[in-house]
Amino acid sequence: MGKMKLKIKFFREGPHSTLCDEEFYDAVETGLDKIDEENQLRDRLKQKVVSIPTSPTTSAAKHRLWPEIDKVSTEQLHYARLGVGGAGGWQLFAEDGDMRMYRREEEADGLVVDPLKACHVVKGVTGHEVCNIFYSPEYRSGWEATLEDMTVVEKISDDTLVFLQTHKRIWPASQRDALFWSHIRRVSDDQDPDAHDLWIVCNHSTEYTEHPPNAGKCVRVYLTVCLVCQTFIDPPKEGSEITRDDITCKITYCSVVNPGGWAPAAVLRAVYKREYPKFLKRFTSYCIDQCKDKPILF
């Protein structure tokens, strides 16, 4: 009997990948489905006991990064509050109940960096609670589906942290990591007197010599993300205390993500269309579940 020769193909991320766009997307979709299954199993087996951190401070103003942190956070709050109509080029690409997701198609150096803007309304949680969960490291693995590892590189202050995150590899793409500062603050809201409070979390990529980009197996992702939350309270019945049934949170989520390495534009946009709505629904459901049996935090 003659010997059979086994041919093994090695697929590498890049514009010369031997996978066509459809095969590339199918592979990424399969990898994401597997991560979903793993997360569902983990959620059933593991119950997290966490605490909501205290109100943020402003001691980050003494840090070398503060001018950038303050500038970017202020800009992102402004952008988040702008509408999506007019000549901005926003396209509605997902809609589910009160959730709306918009994007603009943009590329930088041949890479898809489509800005995303999502608007959602959820009941039973405050803006402070939602932003705390988005910001605090102890909650991160509960709602960020692709997270493999997370390190707090520096605690600048109670309201400002620097994170290094590694995300699970989704074949055939290379594994990704991200290095970014994260800042949470409460802001005054003169635009909407009916809103009881307004909170923002802003994440923005940074550089540390101790953690250079693309030095190992991971491709560095560059991002600017903000989450803006407003709390609205329906007046309770006379003589009654405010309950979670009286609370509504308006959420605006904005992001610009540069994937750092090549992937087919059509594939990335198809993945974003599938994953962003899942992310926002997962995150808000997680917030409701974490807060439902706790005292209300305004």
PDB file of N, CA, C and O in Angstrom, residues 168-224:
ATOM      1  N   LYS A 168      -9.335  36.726  23.772  1.00  0.00           N
ATOM      2  CA  LYS A 168      -9.223  35.374  23.235  1.00  0.00           C
ATOM      3  C   LYS A 168      -8.973  35.413  21.732  1.00  0.00           C
ATOM      4  O   LYS A 168      -9.563  36.220  21.019  1.00  0.00           O
ATOM      5  N   ARG A 169      -8.110  34.531  21.278  1.00  0.00           N
ATOM      6  CA  ARG A 169      -7.848  34.473  19.841  1.00  0.00           C
ATOM      7  C   ARG A 169      -9.032  33.846  19.124  1.00  0.00           C
ATOM      8  O   ARG A 169      -9.596  32.853  19.575  1.00  0.00           O
ATOM      9  N   ILE A 170      -9.419  34.461  18.032  1.00  0.00           N
ATOM     10  CA  ILE A 170     -10.499  33.938  17.195  1.00  0.00           C
ATOM     11  C   ILE A 170      -9.902  33.629  15.832  1.00  0.00           C
ATOM     12  O   ILE A 170      -9.595  34.524  15.043  1.00  0.00           O
ATOM     13  N   TRP A 171      -9.684  32.349  15.572  1.00  0.00           N
ATOM     14  CA  TRP A 171      -9.054  31.917  14.325  1.00  0.00           C
ATOM     15  C   TRP A 171      -9.907  32.330  13.144  1.00  0.00           C
ATOM     16  O   TRP A 171     -11.137  32.269  13.218  1.00  0.00           O
ATOM     17  N   PRO A 172      -9.314  32.785  12.032  1.00  0.00           N
ATOM     18  CA  PRO A 172      -7.882  32.814  11.691  1.00  0.00           C
ATOM     19  C   PRO A 172      -7.198  34.139  12.018  1.00  0.00           C
ATOM     20  O   PRO A 172      -6.066  34.348  11.621  1.00  0.00           O
ATOM     21  N   ALA A 173      -7.870  35.036  12.713  1.00  0.00           N
ATOM     22  CA  ALA A 173      -7.256  36.312  13.065  1.00  0.00           C
ATOM     23  C   ALA A 173      -6.217  36.125  14.159  1.00  0.00           C
ATOM     24  O   ALA A 173      -6.263  35.152  14.922  1.00  0.00           O
ATOM     25  N   SER A 174      -5.283  37.043  14.259  1.00  0.00           N
ATOM     26  CA  SER A 174      -4.289  37.002  15.328  1.00  0.00           C
ATOM     27  C   SER A 174      -4.942  37.412  16.644  1.00  0.00           C
ATOM     28  O   SER A 174      -5.990  38.059  16.663  1.00  0.00           O
ATOM     29  N   GLN A 175      -4.318  37.038  17.745  1.00  0.00           N
ATOM     30  CA  GLN A 175      -4.818  37.446  19.052  1.00  0.00           C
ATOM     31  C   GLN A 175      -4.591  38.939  19.244  1.00  0.00           C
ATOM     32  O   GLN A 175      -3.634  39.518  18.731  1.00  0.00           O
ATOM     33  N   ARG A 176      -5.508  39.593  19.973  1.00  0.00           N
ATOM     34  CA  ARG A 176      -5.434  41.031  20.181  1.00  0.00           C
ATOM     35  C   ARG A 176      -5.224  41.366  21.653  1.00  0.00           C
ATOM     36  O   ARG A 176      -5.662  40.617  22.530  1.00  0.00           O
ATOM     37  N   ASP A 177      -4.559  42.496  21.887  1.00  0.00           N
ATOM     38  CA  ASP A 177      -4.533  43.070  23.228  1.00  0.00           C
ATOM     39  C   ASP A 177      -4.760  44.575  23.117  1.00  0.00           C
ATOM     40  O   ASP A 177      -4.739  45.154  22.022  1.00  0.00           O
ATOM     41  N   ALA A 178      -5.034  45.210  24.259  1.00  0.00           N
ATOM     42  CA  ALA A 178      -5.296  46.650  24.290  1.00  0.00           C
ATOM     43  C   ALA A 178      -4.734  47.222  25.579  1.00  0.00           C
ATOM     44  O   ALA A 178      -4.865  46.619  26.646  1.00  0.00           O
ATOM     45  N   LEU A 179      -4.104  48.379  25.474  1.00  0.00           N
ATOM     46  CA  LEU A 179      -3.578  49.104  26.627  1.00  0.00           C
ATOM     47  C   LEU A 179      -4.247  50.467  26.641  1.00  0.00           C
ATOM     48  O   LEU A 179      -4.107  51.241  25.689  1.00  0.00           O
ATOM     49  N   PHE A 180      -5.013  50.764  27.699  1.00  0.00           N
ATOM     50  CA  PHE A 180      -5.794  51.997  27.694  1.00  0.00           C
ATOM     51  C   PHE A 180      -6.047  52.497  29.112  1.00  0.00           C
ATOM     52  O   PHE A 180      -6.072  51.718  30.064  1.00  0.00           O
ATOM     53  N   TRP A 181      -6.197  53.825  29.223  1.00  0.00           N
ATOM     54  CA  TRP A 181      -6.664  54.365  30.496  1.00  0.00           C
ATOM     55  C   TRP A 181      -8.184  54.408  30.490  1.00  0.00           C
ATOM     56  O   TRP A 181      -8.821  54.508  29.439  1.00  0.00           O
ATOM     57  N   SER A 182      -8.762  54.328  31.683  1.00  0.00           N
ATOM     58  CA  SER A 182     -10.214  54.368  31.846  1.00  0.00           C
ATOM     59  C   SER A 182     -10.528  55.355  32.961  1.00  0.00           C
ATOM     60  O   SER A 182      -9.941  55.302  34.035  1.00  0.00           O
ATOM     61  N   HIS A 183     -11.452  56.274  32.678  1.00  0.00           N
ATOM     62  CA  HIS A 183     -11.775  57.344  33.622  1.00  0.00           C
ATOM     63  C   HIS A 183     -13.293  57.442  33.791  1.00  0.00           C
ATOM     64  O   HIS A 183     -14.038  57.423  32.807  1.00  0.00           O
ATOM     65  N   ILE A 184     -13.753  57.522  35.032  1.00  0.00           N
ATOM     66  CA  ILE A 184     -15.171  57.661  35.336  1.00  0.00           C
ATOM     67  C   ILE A 184     -15.390  58.989  36.059  1.00  0.00           C
ATOM     68  O   ILE A 184     -14.578  59.393  36.898  1.00  0.00           O
ATOM     69  N   ARG A 185     -16.467  59.675  35.715  1.00  0.00           N
ATOM     70  CA  ARG A 185     -16.779  60.928  36.419  1.00  0.00           C
ATOM     71  C   ARG A 185     -18.280  61.223  36.343  1.00  0.00           C
ATOM     72  O   ARG A 185     -18.970  60.786  35.424  1.00  0.00           O
ATOM     73  N   ARG A 186     -18.733  61.974  37.330  1.00  0.00           N
ATOM     74  CA  ARG A 186     -20.084  62.523  37.315  1.00  0.00           C
ATOM     75  C   ARG A 186     -19.980  63.945  36.783  1.00  0.00           C
ATOM     76  O   ARG A 186     -19.070  64.689  37.159  1.00  0.00           O
ATOM     77  N   VAL A 187     -20.906  64.315  35.900  1.00  0.00           N
ATOM     78  CA  VAL A 187     -20.862  65.648  35.305  1.00  0.00           C
ATOM     79  C   VAL A 187     -22.190  66.349  35.519  1.00  0.00           C
ATOM     80  O   VAL A 187     -23.243  65.705  35.627  1.00  0.00           O
ATOM     81  N   SER A 188     -22.139  67.671  35.591  1.00  0.00           N
ATOM     82  CA  SER A 188     -23.377  68.437  35.717  1.00  0.00           C
ATOM     83  C   SER A 188     -24.091  68.439  34.380  1.00  0.00           C
ATOM     84  O   SER A 188     -23.460  68.386  33.314  1.00  0.00           O
ATOM     85  N   ASP A 189     -25.408  68.493  34.408  1.00  0.00           N
ATOM     86  CA  ASP A 189     -26.192  68.407  33.185  1.00  0.00           C
ATOM     87  C   ASP A 189     -27.167  69.572  33.118  1.00  0.00           C
ATOM     88  O   ASP A 189     -28.264  69.509  33.647  1.00  0.00           O
ATOM     89  N   ASP A 190     -26.742  70.634  32.455  1.00  0.00           N
ATOM     90  CA  ASP A 190     -27.612  71.794  32.295  1.00  0.00           C
ATOM     91  C   ASP A 190     -28.553  71.639  31.107  1.00  0.00           C
ATOM     92  O   ASP A 190     -29.517  72.388  30.973  1.00  0.00           O
ATOM     93  N   GLN A 191     -28.248  70.640  30.233  1.00  0.00           N
ATOM     94  CA  GLN A 191     -29.068  70.478  29.033  1.00  0.00           C
ATOM     95  C   GLN A 191     -30.401  69.796  29.327  1.00  0.00           C
ATOM     96  O   GLN A 191     -31.370  69.988  28.614  1.00  0.00           O
ATOM     97  N   ASP A 192     -30.442  68.973  30.348  1.00  0.00           N
ATOM     98  CA  ASP A 192     -31.650  68.195  30.605  1.00  0.00           C
ATOM     99  C   ASP A 192     -31.981  68.249  32.092  1.00  0.00           C
ATOM    100  O   ASP A 192     -31.504  67.431  32.879  1.00  0.00           O
ATOM    101  N   PRO A 193     -32.810  69.215  32.517  1.00  0.00           N
ATOM    102  CA  PRO A 193     -33.110  69.354  33.943  1.00  0.00           C
ATOM    103  C   PRO A 193     -33.907  68.197  34.523  1.00  0.00           C
ATOM    104  O   PRO A 193     -33.974  68.039  35.743  1.00  0.00           O
ATOM    105  N   ASP A 194     -34.526  67.357  33.670  1.00  0.00           N
ATOM    106  CA  ASP A 194     -35.299  66.221  34.158  1.00  0.00           C
ATOM    107  C   ASP A 194     -34.414  65.031  34.516  1.00  0.00           C
ATOM    108  O   ASP A 194     -34.875  64.075  35.131  1.00  0.00           O
ATOM    109  N   ALA A 195     -33.164  65.067  34.087  1.00  0.00           N
ATOM    110  CA  ALA A 195     -32.232  63.979  34.402  1.00  0.00           C
ATOM    111  C   ALA A 195     -31.649  64.210  35.798  1.00  0.00           C
ATOM    112  O   ALA A 195     -31.197  65.301  36.114  1.00  0.00           O
ATOM    113  N   HIS A 196     -31.667  63.160  36.618  1.00  0.00           N
ATOM    114  CA  HIS A 196     -31.216  63.310  38.000  1.00  0.00           C
ATOM    115  C   HIS A 196     -29.703  63.226  38.129  1.00  0.00           C
ATOM    116  O   HIS A 196     -29.140  63.748  39.069  1.00  0.00           O
ATOM    117  N   ASP A 197     -29.051  62.552  37.230  1.00  0.00           N
ATOM    118  CA  ASP A 197     -27.592  62.590  37.216  1.00  0.00           C
ATOM    119  C   ASP A 197     -27.085  62.156  35.856  1.00  0.00           C
ATOM    120  O   ASP A 197     -27.807  61.558  35.063  1.00  0.00           O
ATOM    121  N   LEU A 198     -25.830  62.489  35.588  1.00  0.00           N
ATOM    122  CA  LEU A 198     -25.198  62.165  34.312  1.00  0.00           C
ATOM    123  C   LEU A 198     -23.787  61.672  34.607  1.00  0.00           C
ATOM    124  O   LEU A 198     -23.012  62.374  35.269  1.00  0.00           O
ATOM    125  N   TRP A 199     -23.476  60.464  34.127  1.00  0.00           N
ATOM    126  CA  TRP A 199     -22.167  59.853  34.358  1.00  0.00           C
ATOM    127  C   TRP A 199     -21.540  59.468  33.029  1.00  0.00           C
ATOM    128  O   TRP A 199     -22.239  59.158  32.065  1.00  0.00           O
ATOM    129  N   ILE A 200     -20.201  59.483  33.007  1.00  0.00           N
ATOM    130  CA  ILE A 200     -19.470  59.050  31.821  1.00  0.00           C
ATOM    131  C   ILE A 200     -18.295  58.177  32.229  1.00  0.00           C
ATOM    132  O   ILE A 200     -17.655  58.415  33.270  1.00  0.00           O
ATOM    133  N   VAL A 201     -18.025  57.140  31.426  1.00  0.00           N
ATOM    134  CA  VAL A 201     -16.772  56.395  31.490  1.00  0.00           C
ATOM    135  C   VAL A 201     -16.119  56.545  30.123  1.00  0.00           C
ATOM    136  O   VAL A 201     -16.769  56.319  29.095  1.00  0.00           O
ATOM    137  N   CYS A 202     -14.861  56.938  30.111  1.00  0.00           N
ATOM    138  CA  CYS A 202     -14.127  57.076  28.848  1.00  0.00           C
ATOM    139  C   CYS A 202     -12.882  56.199  28.891  1.00  0.00           C
ATOM    140  O   CYS A 202     -12.133  56.228  29.878  1.00  0.00           O
ATOM    141  N   ASN A 203     -12.686  55.415  27.842  1.00  0.00           N
ATOM    142  CA  ASN A 203     -11.499  54.577  27.678  1.00  0.00           C
ATOM    143  C   ASN A 203     -10.742  55.046  26.434  1.00  0.00           C
ATOM    144  O   ASN A 203     -11.358  55.279  25.384  1.00  0.00           O
ATOM    145  N   HIS A 204      -9.422  55.147  26.548  1.00  0.00           N
ATOM    146  CA  HIS A 204      -8.633  55.643  25.414  1.00  0.00           C
ATOM    147  C   HIS A 204      -7.252  54.998  25.447  1.00  0.00           C
ATOM    148  O   HIS A 204      -6.606  54.924  26.502  1.00  0.00           O
ATOM    149  N   SER A 205      -6.792  54.552  24.300  1.00  0.00           N
ATOM    150  CA  SER A 205      -5.505  53.865  24.215  1.00  0.00           C
ATOM    151  C   SER A 205      -4.355  54.779  24.645  1.00  0.00           C
ATOM    152  O   SER A 205      -4.382  56.002  24.431  1.00  0.00           O
ATOM    153  N   THR A 206      -3.362  54.159  25.269  1.00  0.00           N
ATOM    154  CA  THR A 206      -2.189  54.895  25.723  1.00  0.00           C
ATOM    155  C   THR A 206      -0.947  54.043  25.469  1.00  0.00           C
ATOM    156  O   THR A 206      -1.048  52.931  24.944  1.00  0.00           O
ATOM    157  N   GLU A 207       0.216  54.568  25.860  1.00  0.00           N
ATOM    158  CA  GLU A 207       1.476  53.852  25.655  1.00  0.00           C
ATOM    159  C   GLU A 207       2.284  53.839  26.947  1.00  0.00           C
ATOM    160  O   GLU A 207       2.382  54.865  27.630  1.00  0.00           O
ATOM    161  N   TYR A 208       2.807  52.681  27.280  1.00  0.00           N
ATOM    162  CA  TYR A 208       3.733  52.523  28.404  1.00  0.00           C
ATOM    163  C   TYR A 208       4.947  51.763  27.876  1.00  0.00           C
ATOM    164  O   TYR A 208       4.793  50.729  27.205  1.00  0.00           O
ATOM    165  N   THR A 209       6.144  52.239  28.202  1.00  0.00           N
ATOM    166  CA  THR A 209       7.349  51.579  27.700  1.00  0.00           C
ATOM    167  C   THR A 209       7.449  50.138  28.198  1.00  0.00           C
ATOM    168  O   THR A 209       8.042  49.283  27.539  1.00  0.00           O
ATOM    169  N   GLU A 210       6.845  49.866  29.373  1.00  0.00           N
ATOM    170  CA  GLU A 210       6.897  48.510  29.926  1.00  0.00           C
ATOM    171  C   GLU A 210       6.012  47.534  29.153  1.00  0.00           C
ATOM    172  O   GLU A 210       6.152  46.316  29.281  1.00  0.00           O
ATOM    173  N   HIS A 211       5.092  48.056  28.340  1.00  0.00           N
ATOM    174  CA  HIS A 211       4.160  47.204  27.599  1.00  0.00           C
ATOM    175  C   HIS A 211       4.086  47.665  26.144  1.00  0.00           C
ATOM    176  O   HIS A 211       3.068  48.202  25.690  1.00  0.00           O
ATOM    177  N   PRO A 212       5.173  47.458  25.384  1.00  0.00           N
ATOM    178  CA  PRO A 212       5.200  47.939  23.995  1.00  0.00           C
ATOM    179  C   PRO A 212       4.210  47.165  23.120  1.00  0.00           C
ATOM    180  O   PRO A 212       3.907  46.004  23.394  1.00  0.00           O
ATOM    181  N   PRO A 213       3.697  47.786  22.072  1.00  0.00           N
ATOM    182  CA  PRO A 213       2.742  47.109  21.189  1.00  0.00           C
ATOM    183  C   PRO A 213       3.417  46.092  20.284  1.00  0.00           C
ATOM    184  O   PRO A 213       4.584  46.253  19.897  1.00  0.00           O
ATOM    185  N   ASN A 214       2.699  45.020  19.975  1.00  0.00           N
ATOM    186  CA  ASN A 214       3.117  44.029  18.980  1.00  0.00           C
ATOM    187  C   ASN A 214       4.479  43.420  19.293  1.00  0.00           C
ATOM    188  O   ASN A 214       5.230  43.057  18.385  1.00  0.00           O
ATOM    189  N   ALA A 215       4.768  43.292  20.589  1.00  0.00           N
ATOM    190  CA  ALA A 215       6.070  42.754  20.987  1.00  0.00           C
ATOM    191  C   ALA A 215       6.041  41.243  21.132  1.00  0.00           C
ATOM    192  O   ALA A 215       7.085  40.599  21.133  1.00  0.00           O
ATOM    193  N   GLY A 216       4.853  40.666  21.266  1.00  0.00           N
ATOM    194  CA  GLY A 216       4.739  39.223  21.433  1.00  0.00           C
ATOM    195  C   GLY A 216       3.784  38.636  20.409  1.00  0.00           C
ATOM    196  O   GLY A 216       3.797  39.005  19.238  1.00  0.00           O
ATOM    197  N   LYS A 217       2.917  37.765  20.890  1.00  0.00           N
ATOM    198  CA  LYS A 217       1.999  37.079  19.980  1.00  0.00           C
ATOM    199  C   LYS A 217       0.782  37.921  19.639  1.00  0.00           C
ATOM    200  O   LYS A 217       0.043  37.586  18.712  1.00  0.00           O
ATOM    201  N   CYS A 218       0.554  39.016  20.368  1.00  0.00           N
ATOM    202  CA  CYS A 218      -0.675  39.804  20.200  1.00  0.00           C
ATOM    203  C   CYS A 218      -0.464  41.011  19.296  1.00  0.00           C
ATOM    204  O   CYS A 218       0.591  41.646  19.307  1.00  0.00           O
ATOM    205  N   VAL A 219      -1.507  41.337  18.555  1.00  0.00           N
ATOM    206  CA  VAL A 219      -1.577  42.578  17.786  1.00  0.00           C
ATOM    207  C   VAL A 219      -2.292  43.609  18.653  1.00  0.00           C
ATOM    208  O   VAL A 219      -3.340  43.326  19.227  1.00  0.00           O
ATOM    209  N   ARG A 220      -1.752  44.798  18.758  1.00  0.00           N
ATOM    210  CA  ARG A 220      -2.307  45.835  19.627  1.00  0.00           C
ATOM    211  C   ARG A 220      -3.511  46.512  18.943  1.00  0.00           C
ATOM    212  O   ARG A 220      -3.419  46.963  17.806  1.00  0.00           O
ATOM    213  N   VAL A 221      -4.613  46.570  19.653  1.00  0.00           N
ATOM    214  CA  VAL A 221      -5.813  47.288  19.225  1.00  0.00           C
ATOM    215  C   VAL A 221      -5.767  48.690  19.804  1.00  0.00           C
ATOM    216  O   VAL A 221      -5.353  48.889  20.949  1.00  0.00           O
ATOM    217  N   TYR A 222      -6.202  49.669  19.018  1.00  0.00           N
ATOM    218  CA  TYR A 222      -6.258  51.052  19.479  1.00  0.00           C
ATOM    219  C   TYR A 222      -7.717  51.503  19.507  1.00  0.00           C
ATOM    220  O   TYR A 222      -8.456  51.297  18.542  1.00  0.00           O
ATOM    221  N   LEU A 223      -8.110  52.126  20.605  1.00  0.00           N
ATOM    222  CA  LEU A 223      -9.537  52.390  20.794  1.00  0.00           C
ATOM    223  C   LEU A 223      -9.787  53.705  21.519  1.00  0.00           C
ATOM    224  O   LEU A 223      -8.951  54.201  22.265  1.00  0.00           O
ATOM    225  N   THR A 224     -10.955  54.254  21.247  1.00  0.00           N
ATOM    226  CA  THR A 224     -11.550  55.313  22.059  1.00  0.00           C
ATOM    227  C   THR A 224     -13.010  54.923  22.256  1.00  0.00           C
ATOM    228  O   THR A 224     -13.742  54.743  21.276  1.00  0.00           O
TER     229      THR A 224
END
